[in-house]
Amino acid sequence: LIQYLEEKGINAQSLVRISSDPSGVNTLTTYVIGRDARRHAFPHSTVLSSWFQNTNAAVRTLNQDELKNIPLGANITYRPGVHILQFESPVLYVVTGPRTLRALANTQTAAAIYGSNWEQKIISLSDAFFADYRVSTESSITDASQYNAQLIESAALYPAESGA
């Protein structure tokens, strides 16, 4: 499989998208090829934009047959440090590392970390996406000194390094 991908000019960390589905309707699903030679879906455009500002030039378009030859892997999760995630509960989480969430103790902590516009950082997600993450065994973040969002974001270089 790796040789097949390399022949197509696709390697780990390549972004790919199918040109259209069998009905001719364009699909917006973008994938990243992981080191495991699997395609990992960005389940929503906001996940993709948490990693990349402009992807159109970097995305390789494949036909349906080419894409189906690349096995599907786990979904890509939000880039650490970028957003506050809230599932179908009142708990607010931050992404601390590859596929890992840590709860925020309260809204004051969120404001201390992200500033006065912290509420604009919240992404509301269906519980269906909760399984893409694991919750840290560390206690809730109670103070901004326990989570430096900018440092954590800059350390997360590429989505395939986030558990893909």
Coordinates of C-alpha atoms in Angstrom, one line a residue:
L1 CA 0.0 0.0 0.0
I2 CA 2.8 2.4 0.9
Q3 CA 4.4 1.9 -2.5
Y4 CA 1.0 2.4 -4.2
L5 CA 0.6 5.7 -2.4
E6 CA 4.1 6.9 -3.2
E7 CA 3.5 6.1 -6.9
K8 CA 0.6 8.5 -6.7
G9 CA 2.7 11.1 -5.0
I10 CA 1.0 10.7 -1.7
N11 CA 2.9 10.3 1.5
A12 CA 2.3 10.6 5.2
Q13 CA 0.8 14.0 6.0
S14 CA -0.7 14.5 2.5
L15 CA -4.1 15.9 2.4
V16 CA -6.5 14.2 0.0
R17 CA -10.2 14.5 -1.1
I18 CA -12.3 12.6 -3.5
S19 CA -13.2 14.5 -6.6
S20 CA -16.9 13.5 -6.5
D21 CA -19.1 10.7 -5.2
P22 CA -20.7 8.2 -7.6
S23 CA -23.7 10.5 -8.1
G24 CA -21.4 13.3 -9.2
V25 CA -22.0 15.4 -6.1
N26 CA -18.8 16.9 -4.8
T27 CA -17.8 15.9 -1.3
L28 CA -16.2 18.2 1.1
T29 CA -14.6 15.5 3.3
T30 CA -10.8 16.0 3.5
Y31 CA -8.5 13.3 4.8
V32 CA -4.9 13.3 6.0
I33 CA -2.7 10.3 5.3
G34 CA -1.2 9.1 8.5
R35 CA 2.1 7.3 9.1
D36 CA -0.1 4.2 9.3
A37 CA -0.9 4.6 5.6
R38 CA -4.6 5.1 6.4
R39 CA -6.7 8.1 5.6
H40 CA -8.0 10.0 8.6
A41 CA -11.1 12.1 8.1
F42 CA -11.5 15.7 9.3
P43 CA -15.1 15.1 10.5
H44 CA -16.0 18.8 10.2
S45 CA -14.6 21.9 8.5
T46 CA -13.8 23.5 11.9
V47 CA -11.5 20.5 12.7
L48 CA -9.7 21.1 9.4
S49 CA -9.4 24.8 10.0
S50 CA -8.0 24.3 13.5
W51 CA -5.0 22.8 11.7
F52 CA -4.8 24.7 8.5
Q53 CA -5.8 28.2 7.4
N54 CA -5.9 27.5 3.7
T55 CA -5.8 24.0 2.4
N56 CA -7.2 24.2 -1.2
A57 CA -3.7 24.4 -2.8
A58 CA -2.4 21.5 -0.7
V59 CA -5.3 19.0 -1.1
R60 CA -4.7 16.3 -3.6
T61 CA -7.9 15.2 -5.4
L62 CA -8.3 11.5 -6.0
N63 CA -10.9 9.5 -7.8
Q64 CA -13.2 7.1 -6.0
D65 CA -11.1 4.0 -6.9
E66 CA -7.9 5.6 -5.7
L67 CA -9.4 6.7 -2.4
K68 CA -11.1 3.4 -1.7
N69 CA -7.6 1.7 -1.9
I70 CA -6.5 3.7 1.2
P71 CA -8.0 2.2 4.4
L72 CA -10.0 4.5 6.6
G73 CA -8.5 5.2 10.1
A74 CA -9.6 7.2 13.1
N75 CA -11.0 10.7 12.8
I76 CA -8.7 13.7 13.2
T77 CA -9.5 15.6 16.3
Y78 CA -9.3 19.3 17.0
R79 CA -5.8 20.8 17.3
P80 CA -4.6 21.2 20.9
G81 CA -4.9 24.7 22.2
V82 CA -7.2 26.1 19.6
H83 CA -10.8 25.6 20.9
I84 CA -12.9 24.8 23.9
L85 CA -15.0 21.8 23.3
Q86 CA -18.4 21.2 24.8
F87 CA -20.4 18.0 24.2
E88 CA -24.0 17.4 25.2
S89 CA -23.2 18.3 28.8
P90 CA -22.3 21.5 30.6
V91 CA -18.6 20.4 31.0
L92 CA -16.1 22.5 29.0
Y93 CA -12.9 20.7 27.8
V94 CA -9.7 21.8 26.2
V95 CA -7.6 19.5 24.0
T96 CA -4.3 19.0 25.8
G97 CA -2.5 16.6 23.4
P98 CA -3.2 13.8 20.9
R99 CA -6.9 12.9 21.2
T100 CA -6.8 14.0 24.9
L101 CA -9.3 16.2 26.7
R102 CA -9.0 17.9 30.0
A103 CA -12.0 19.5 31.8
L104 CA -12.0 23.2 32.7
A105 CA -13.1 23.7 36.3
N106 CA -15.3 26.7 35.5
T107 CA -15.9 29.5 33.1
Q108 CA -13.6 31.8 35.0
T109 CA -10.7 29.5 34.1
A110 CA -11.8 29.5 30.5
A111 CA -11.7 33.3 30.5
A112 CA -8.3 33.4 32.2
I113 CA -6.9 31.1 29.5
Y114 CA -8.6 32.5 26.4
G115 CA -9.4 36.1 27.4
S116 CA -12.6 38.0 27.4
N117 CA -13.8 36.5 24.1
W118 CA -13.4 33.0 25.4
E119 CA -17.0 32.0 24.6
Q120 CA -16.2 32.5 20.9
K121 CA -13.7 29.6 21.3
I122 CA -16.4 27.1 22.2
I123 CA -17.2 24.4 19.7
S124 CA -20.4 22.5 20.5
L125 CA -20.2 18.9 19.5
S126 CA -22.5 15.9 19.4
D127 CA -21.7 13.2 21.9
A128 CA -21.1 11.0 18.8
F129 CA -17.6 12.6 18.6
F130 CA -16.7 12.1 22.3
A131 CA -15.4 8.6 21.4
D132 CA -12.7 10.3 19.2
Y133 CA -11.1 11.5 22.5
R134 CA -10.0 10.2 25.8
V135 CA -10.4 12.3 29.0
S136 CA -7.2 12.9 30.9
T137 CA -6.8 11.4 34.3
E138 CA -5.5 14.7 35.6
S139 CA -7.9 16.8 37.6
S140 CA -9.8 19.7 36.0
I141 CA -7.8 22.8 35.1
T142 CA -8.4 25.3 37.8
D143 CA -5.9 28.0 36.9
A144 CA -4.5 29.5 33.7
S145 CA -1.0 28.5 34.7
Q146 CA -2.0 24.9 34.2
Y147 CA -2.7 25.3 30.5
N148 CA -0.8 27.5 28.0
A149 CA -3.0 27.4 24.9
Q150 CA -0.4 29.1 22.6
L151 CA 2.4 26.8 23.7
I152 CA 0.3 23.7 23.3
E153 CA -1.0 24.8 19.9
S154 CA 2.5 25.5 18.6
A155 CA 3.7 22.1 19.8
A156 CA 1.0 20.3 17.7
L157 CA 2.6 20.4 14.3
Y158 CA 0.4 18.2 12.1
P159 CA -2.8 16.3 12.5
A160 CA -1.1 12.9 11.7
E161 CA 1.0 13.5 14.8
S162 CA -2.1 13.7 16.9
G163 CA -2.8 10.1 17.2
A164 CA -3.5 9.3 13.5

